[in-house]
PDB file of C-alpha atoms in Angstrom:
ATOM      1  CA  UNK A   1      -0.026   0.018   0.015  1.00  0.00           C
ATOM      2  CA  UNK A   2       2.895   2.368   0.663  1.00  0.00           C
ATOM      3  CA  UNK A   3       3.427   3.870  -2.967  1.00  0.00           C
ATOM      4  CA  UNK A   4       7.145   3.280  -3.002  1.00  0.00           C
ATOM      5  CA  UNK A   5       7.230  -0.193  -1.179  1.00  0.00           C
ATOM      6  CA  UNK A   6       7.987  -3.324  -3.322  1.00  0.00           C
ATOM      7  CA  UNK A   7       7.531  -5.704  -0.381  1.00  0.00           C
ATOM      8  CA  UNK A   8       4.735  -8.366  -0.561  1.00  0.00           C
ATOM      9  CA  UNK A   9       3.994 -11.642   1.135  1.00  0.00           C
ATOM     10  CA  UNK A  10       5.372 -13.621  -2.053  1.00  0.00           C
ATOM     11  CA  UNK A  11       8.725 -11.929  -2.164  1.00  0.00           C
ATOM     12  CA  UNK A  12       9.191 -11.656   1.686  1.00  0.00           C
ATOM     13  CA  UNK A  13       7.549 -14.355   3.747  1.00  0.00           C
ATOM     14  CA  UNK A  14       9.235 -13.385   6.951  1.00  0.00           C
ATOM     15  CA  UNK A  15       7.662  -9.865   6.954  1.00  0.00           C
ATOM     16  CA  UNK A  16       4.420  -9.280   8.751  1.00  0.00           C
ATOM     17  CA  UNK A  17       1.858  -7.243   6.925  1.00  0.00           C
ATOM     18  CA  UNK A  18      -0.906  -5.137   8.584  1.00  0.00           C
ATOM     19  CA  UNK A  19      -4.483  -4.239   7.415  1.00  0.00           C
ATOM     20  CA  UNK A  20      -5.890  -0.673   7.685  1.00  0.00           C
ATOM     21  CA  UNK A  21      -7.361   0.090  11.016  1.00  0.00           C
ATOM     22  CA  UNK A  22     -11.062  -0.050  11.434  1.00  0.00           C
ATOM     23  CA  UNK A  23     -11.054   3.189  12.966  1.00  0.00           C
ATOM     24  CA  UNK A  24     -11.733   5.541   9.936  1.00  0.00           C
ATOM     25  CA  UNK A  25      -9.741   8.517  11.314  1.00  0.00           C
ATOM     26  CA  UNK A  26      -6.628   6.177  11.960  1.00  0.00           C
ATOM     27  CA  UNK A  27      -7.079   4.690   8.480  1.00  0.00           C
ATOM     28  CA  UNK A  28      -6.824   7.978   6.950  1.00  0.00           C
ATOM     29  CA  UNK A  29      -3.803   8.752   8.828  1.00  0.00           C
ATOM     30  CA  UNK A  30      -2.126   5.544   7.410  1.00  0.00           C
ATOM     31  CA  UNK A  31      -3.297   6.423   3.812  1.00  0.00           C
ATOM     32  CA  UNK A  32      -1.939   9.972   4.144  1.00  0.00           C
ATOM     33  CA  UNK A  33       1.457   8.540   5.539  1.00  0.00           C
ATOM     34  CA  UNK A  34       1.519   5.881   2.722  1.00  0.00           C
ATOM     35  CA  UNK A  35       0.991   8.711   0.078  1.00  0.00           C
ATOM     36  CA  UNK A  36      -1.492   6.572  -1.629  1.00  0.00           C
ATOM     37  CA  UNK A  37      -4.926   8.213  -1.973  1.00  0.00           C
ATOM     38  CA  UNK A  38      -5.895   5.454  -4.549  1.00  0.00           C
ATOM     39  CA  UNK A  39      -6.499   3.112  -1.673  1.00  0.00           C
ATOM     40  CA  UNK A  40      -9.756   5.174  -1.073  1.00  0.00           C
ATOM     41  CA  UNK A  41     -11.074   4.310  -4.500  1.00  0.00           C
ATOM     42  CA  UNK A  42     -10.015   0.465  -4.322  1.00  0.00           C
ATOM     43  CA  UNK A  43     -10.828  -2.195  -1.889  1.00  0.00           C
ATOM     44  CA  UNK A  44      -9.337  -0.784   1.385  1.00  0.00           C
ATOM     45  CA  UNK A  45      -9.645  -4.207   2.993  1.00  0.00           C
ATOM     46  CA  UNK A  46      -7.269  -5.883   0.782  1.00  0.00           C
ATOM     47  CA  UNK A  47      -4.633  -3.197   1.301  1.00  0.00           C
ATOM     48  CA  UNK A  48      -1.615  -3.895   3.749  1.00  0.00           C
ATOM     49  CA  UNK A  49       1.393  -2.019   5.090  1.00  0.00           C
ATOM     50  CA  UNK A  50       4.441  -4.093   5.971  1.00  0.00           C
ATOM     51  CA  UNK A  51       6.186  -3.880   9.307  1.00  0.00           C
ATOM     52  CA  UNK A  52       9.147  -2.018   8.053  1.00  0.00           C
ATOM     53  CA  UNK A  53       7.099   1.203   8.034  1.00  0.00           C
ATOM     54  CA  UNK A  54       6.480   1.108  11.719  1.00  0.00           C
ATOM     55  CA  UNK A  55       8.823   2.103  14.468  1.00  0.00           C
ATOM     56  CA  UNK A  56       9.550  -0.622  16.977  1.00  0.00           C
ATOM     57  CA  UNK A  57       7.695   1.189  19.715  1.00  0.00           C
ATOM     58  CA  UNK A  58       4.490   0.371  17.743  1.00  0.00           C
ATOM     59  CA  UNK A  59       5.266  -3.401  17.359  1.00  0.00           C
ATOM     60  CA  UNK A  60       3.765  -5.828  19.949  1.00  0.00           C
ATOM     61  CA  UNK A  61       6.344  -8.557  20.726  1.00  0.00           C
ATOM     62  CA  UNK A  62       5.375 -12.029  21.529  1.00  0.00           C
ATOM     63  CA  UNK A  63       7.913 -13.550  24.080  1.00  0.00           C
ATOM     64  CA  UNK A  64       7.248 -17.054  23.127  1.00  0.00           C
ATOM     65  CA  UNK A  65       8.248 -16.421  19.435  1.00  0.00           C
ATOM     66  CA  UNK A  66      11.599 -14.868  20.697  1.00  0.00           C
ATOM     67  CA  UNK A  67      12.124 -17.715  22.957  1.00  0.00           C
ATOM     68  CA  UNK A  68      11.951 -20.196  20.252  1.00  0.00           C
ATOM     69  CA  UNK A  69      14.498 -18.150  18.188  1.00  0.00           C
ATOM     70  CA  UNK A  70      12.187 -16.929  15.498  1.00  0.00           C
ATOM     71  CA  UNK A  71      13.371 -13.981  13.570  1.00  0.00           C
ATOM     72  CA  UNK A  72      12.223 -10.500  14.747  1.00  0.00           C
ATOM     73  CA  UNK A  73       9.757  -9.785  12.043  1.00  0.00           C
ATOM     74  CA  UNK A  74       7.838 -13.001  12.847  1.00  0.00           C
ATOM     75  CA  UNK A  75       8.158 -12.268  16.594  1.00  0.00           C
ATOM     76  CA  UNK A  76       6.197  -9.154  16.193  1.00  0.00           C
ATOM     77  CA  UNK A  77       2.689 -10.107  15.366  1.00  0.00           C
ATOM     78  CA  UNK A  78       0.713  -7.176  16.333  1.00  0.00           C
ATOM     79  CA  UNK A  79       0.814  -3.402  16.516  1.00  0.00           C
ATOM     80  CA  UNK A  80      -0.379  -0.877  19.069  1.00  0.00           C
ATOM     81  CA  UNK A  81      -3.715   0.888  18.699  1.00  0.00           C
ATOM     82  CA  UNK A  82      -1.853   4.153  18.137  1.00  0.00           C
ATOM     83  CA  UNK A  83       0.465   2.928  15.464  1.00  0.00           C
ATOM     84  CA  UNK A  84       1.084   4.971  12.419  1.00  0.00           C
ATOM     85  CA  UNK A  85       3.351   4.211   9.575  1.00  0.00           C
ATOM     86  CA  UNK A  86       6.419   6.631   9.811  1.00  0.00           C
ATOM     87  CA  UNK A  87       9.339   4.808   8.354  1.00  0.00           C
ATOM     88  CA  UNK A  88      10.683   4.293   4.690  1.00  0.00           C
ATOM     89  CA  UNK A  89       7.747   6.439   3.409  1.00  0.00           C
ATOM     90  CA  UNK A  90       7.745   8.398   0.013  1.00  0.00           C
ATOM     91  CA  UNK A  91       9.144  11.710   0.090  1.00  0.00           C
ATOM     92  CA  UNK A  92       6.627  14.704  -0.528  1.00  0.00           C
TER      93      UNK A  92
END
């Protein structure tokens, strides 16, 4: 969904992808950050933003994943309610 991002679940299976928030105001923040207004016109439920666009403070870490030695992207399964993509975004 981020305009300049080439990541997808086929070329990066270890990366976690997140759907737009159900809260419409928060979803608009994500769309604005992603610099992709086309999302509004297409099916928003099918769009995802990958974990590389979120600061670590927004990622929820699951200790049992870390305990078993899984790579960090797999260990981060969720994001906080206040998460907004801020990293590796298109320049304006």
